[in-house]
Amino acid sequence: QVQLVESGGGLVQAGNSLRLSCAASGRTLSRYVMAWFRQAPGKEREFVGRISRSVFVGVLSTYYADSVKGRFTISRDNAENTVYLQMNSLKPEDTAVYYCAAVDSFRGDRSYDYDYWGQGTQVTVSS
């Protein structure tokens, strides 16, 4: 099993940036499809984006929800066993608890398609 720990959340003003980290222990992250989700108060958990496994050199793809496309970027550092979510041009509607998640092979972009989860990190964007 893999254990995931998110960090990097905080309070920022609209228009600013934050970078979230998802550090893994127990297993090598490169073998997993990694995703970020978020959940705002009173709302369902929402898919933010994902990055493919990096088992094969040069084969790496990302996919984002329309609401964050062009503003958020997911990357992975296999040496650090960490996945990142770079969030630029933040908006108040980005306020949520952000979770990273992992799965051995891609099944879909719903929360139940992912097997391993971190505890979440709070992001609050003020207007």
mmCIF file of C-alpha atoms in Angstrom, residues 7-121:
data_model
loop_
_atom_site.group_PDB
_atom_site.id
_atom_site.type_symbol
_atom_site.label_atom_id
_atom_site.label_comp_id
_atom_site.label_asym_id
_atom_site.label_seq_id
_atom_site.Cartn_x
_atom_site.Cartn_y
_atom_site.Cartn_z
ATOM 1 C CA SER A 7 0.910 19.828 2.350
ATOM 2 C CA GLY A 8 1.171 23.396 1.138
ATOM 3 C CA GLY A 9 -2.339 24.652 1.717
ATOM 4 C CA GLY A 10 -3.093 28.010 3.247
ATOM 5 C CA LEU A 11 -4.833 31.342 2.905
ATOM 6 C CA VAL A 12 -4.108 33.424 -0.185
ATOM 7 C CA GLN A 13 -5.655 36.376 -1.946
ATOM 8 C CA ALA A 14 -7.392 35.950 -5.260
ATOM 9 C CA GLY A 15 -4.994 36.094 -8.172
ATOM 10 C CA ASN A 16 -2.108 34.616 -6.248
ATOM 11 C CA SER A 17 -0.556 31.157 -6.415
ATOM 12 C CA LEU A 18 -0.019 28.121 -4.222
ATOM 13 C CA ARG A 19 1.769 24.844 -4.750
ATOM 14 C CA LEU A 20 0.460 21.747 -3.052
ATOM 15 C CA SER A 21 2.593 18.681 -2.482
ATOM 16 C CA CYS A 22 1.593 15.064 -2.102
ATOM 17 C CA ALA A 23 4.370 12.969 -0.602
ATOM 18 C CA ALA A 24 4.200 9.218 -0.682
ATOM 19 C CA SER A 25 5.623 6.515 1.519
ATOM 20 C CA GLY A 26 5.393 2.771 1.408
ATOM 21 C CA ARG A 27 5.497 2.405 -2.362
ATOM 22 C CA THR A 28 7.025 4.151 -5.358
ATOM 23 C CA LEU A 29 4.646 6.786 -6.685
ATOM 24 C CA SER A 30 5.755 6.350 -10.286
ATOM 25 C CA ARG A 31 3.671 3.192 -10.624
ATOM 26 C CA TYR A 32 0.423 5.003 -9.781
ATOM 27 C CA VAL A 33 -1.935 7.238 -11.666
ATOM 28 C CA MET A 34 -2.154 10.277 -9.405
ATOM 29 C CA ALA A 35 -5.039 12.703 -9.121
ATOM 30 C CA TRP A 36 -6.088 15.759 -7.199
ATOM 31 C CA PHE A 37 -9.619 16.261 -5.953
ATOM 32 C CA ARG A 38 -11.178 19.009 -3.902
ATOM 33 C CA GLN A 39 -14.194 19.360 -1.674
ATOM 34 C CA ALA A 40 -15.819 22.610 -0.679
ATOM 35 C CA PRO A 41 -18.176 22.831 2.319
ATOM 36 C CA GLY A 42 -21.561 21.344 1.505
ATOM 37 C CA LYS A 43 -20.431 20.095 -1.891
ATOM 38 C CA GLU A 44 -19.400 16.741 -3.304
ATOM 39 C CA ARG A 45 -15.767 15.877 -3.852
ATOM 40 C CA GLU A 46 -14.740 17.213 -7.250
ATOM 41 C CA PHE A 47 -12.088 15.996 -9.687
ATOM 42 C CA VAL A 48 -9.363 18.568 -10.352
ATOM 43 C CA GLY A 49 -6.815 16.754 -12.516
ATOM 44 C CA ARG A 50 -4.624 13.728 -12.929
ATOM 45 C CA ILE A 51 -1.233 12.668 -14.179
ATOM 46 C CA SER A 52 -0.349 9.353 -15.707
ATOM 47 C CA ARG A 53 2.038 6.801 -14.338
ATOM 48 C CA SER A 54 5.681 7.452 -15.130
ATOM 49 C CA VAL A 55 6.861 3.901 -15.449
ATOM 50 C CA PHE A 56 8.031 4.514 -18.999
ATOM 51 C CA VAL A 57 10.416 7.395 -19.679
ATOM 52 C CA GLY A 58 8.908 10.082 -21.894
ATOM 53 C CA VAL A 59 5.336 8.814 -21.608
ATOM 54 C CA LEU A 60 3.482 11.228 -19.343
ATOM 55 C CA SER A 61 0.117 12.890 -19.739
ATOM 56 C CA THR A 62 -2.118 15.164 -17.712
ATOM 57 C CA TYR A 63 -5.826 15.915 -17.757
ATOM 58 C CA TYR A 64 -7.728 18.695 -16.003
ATOM 59 C CA ALA A 65 -11.237 19.684 -15.142
ATOM 60 C CA ASP A 66 -12.490 22.591 -17.224
ATOM 61 C CA SER A 67 -12.759 24.762 -14.119
ATOM 62 C CA VAL A 68 -8.991 24.709 -13.570
ATOM 63 C CA LYS A 69 -7.627 24.171 -17.068
ATOM 64 C CA GLY A 70 -4.956 26.732 -17.911
ATOM 65 C CA ARG A 71 -4.518 27.719 -14.263
ATOM 66 C CA PHE A 72 -3.502 24.499 -12.503
ATOM 67 C CA THR A 73 -0.622 22.176 -13.384
ATOM 68 C CA ILE A 74 0.137 18.717 -12.039
ATOM 69 C CA SER A 75 3.679 17.390 -12.070
ATOM 70 C CA ARG A 76 5.574 14.575 -10.449
ATOM 71 C CA ASP A 77 9.090 14.156 -9.114
ATOM 72 C CA ASN A 78 9.958 10.492 -8.939
ATOM 73 C CA ALA A 79 13.219 11.152 -7.110
ATOM 74 C CA GLU A 80 11.251 12.894 -4.349
ATOM 75 C CA ASN A 81 8.342 10.433 -4.600
ATOM 76 C CA THR A 82 6.083 13.480 -4.692
ATOM 77 C CA VAL A 83 3.336 14.863 -6.873
ATOM 78 C CA TYR A 84 2.605 18.574 -7.073
ATOM 79 C CA LEU A 85 -0.360 20.751 -7.865
ATOM 80 C CA GLN A 86 0.673 24.232 -8.968
ATOM 81 C CA MET A 87 -2.298 26.575 -8.681
ATOM 82 C CA ASN A 88 -2.097 29.977 -10.347
ATOM 83 C CA SER A 89 -4.618 32.782 -10.690
ATOM 84 C CA LEU A 90 -6.559 31.461 -7.756
ATOM 85 C CA LYS A 91 -10.209 32.403 -7.354
ATOM 86 C CA PRO A 92 -12.451 32.395 -4.283
ATOM 87 C CA GLU A 93 -14.351 29.465 -5.811
ATOM 88 C CA ASP A 94 -11.147 27.410 -5.583
ATOM 89 C CA THR A 95 -11.556 27.393 -1.806
ATOM 90 C CA ALA A 96 -11.763 23.767 -0.674
ATOM 91 C CA VAL A 97 -9.942 20.933 1.007
ATOM 92 C CA TYR A 98 -7.617 19.446 -1.579
ATOM 93 C CA TYR A 99 -6.864 15.736 -1.649
ATOM 94 C CA CYS A 100 -4.393 13.686 -3.615
ATOM 95 C CA ALA A 101 -5.327 10.175 -4.627
ATOM 96 C CA ALA A 102 -3.680 7.188 -6.278
ATOM 97 C CA VAL A 103 -4.704 4.140 -8.228
ATOM 98 C CA ASP A 104 -2.691 1.351 -9.869
ATOM 99 C CA SER A 105 -4.351 1.724 -13.253
ATOM 100 C CA PHE A 106 -6.760 4.269 -14.622
ATOM 101 C CA ARG A 107 -10.465 3.509 -14.171
ATOM 102 C CA GLY A 108 -12.038 6.954 -14.336
ATOM 103 C CA ASP A 109 -12.108 10.394 -12.719
ATOM 104 C CA ARG A 110 -14.672 9.785 -10.015
ATOM 105 C CA SER A 111 -13.583 9.649 -6.405
ATOM 106 C CA TYR A 112 -14.481 5.961 -6.127
ATOM 107 C CA ASP A 113 -12.085 5.174 -8.990
ATOM 108 C CA TYR A 114 -9.140 5.883 -6.677
ATOM 109 C CA ASP A 115 -7.967 3.538 -3.958
ATOM 110 C CA TYR A 116 -5.554 5.574 -1.851
ATOM 111 C CA TRP A 117 -6.121 9.006 -0.357
ATOM 112 C CA GLY A 118 -4.325 11.581 1.682
ATOM 113 C CA GLN A 119 -5.875 13.431 4.594
ATOM 114 C CA GLY A 120 -6.339 16.683 2.674
ATOM 115 C CA THR A 121 -5.014 20.213 2.952
#
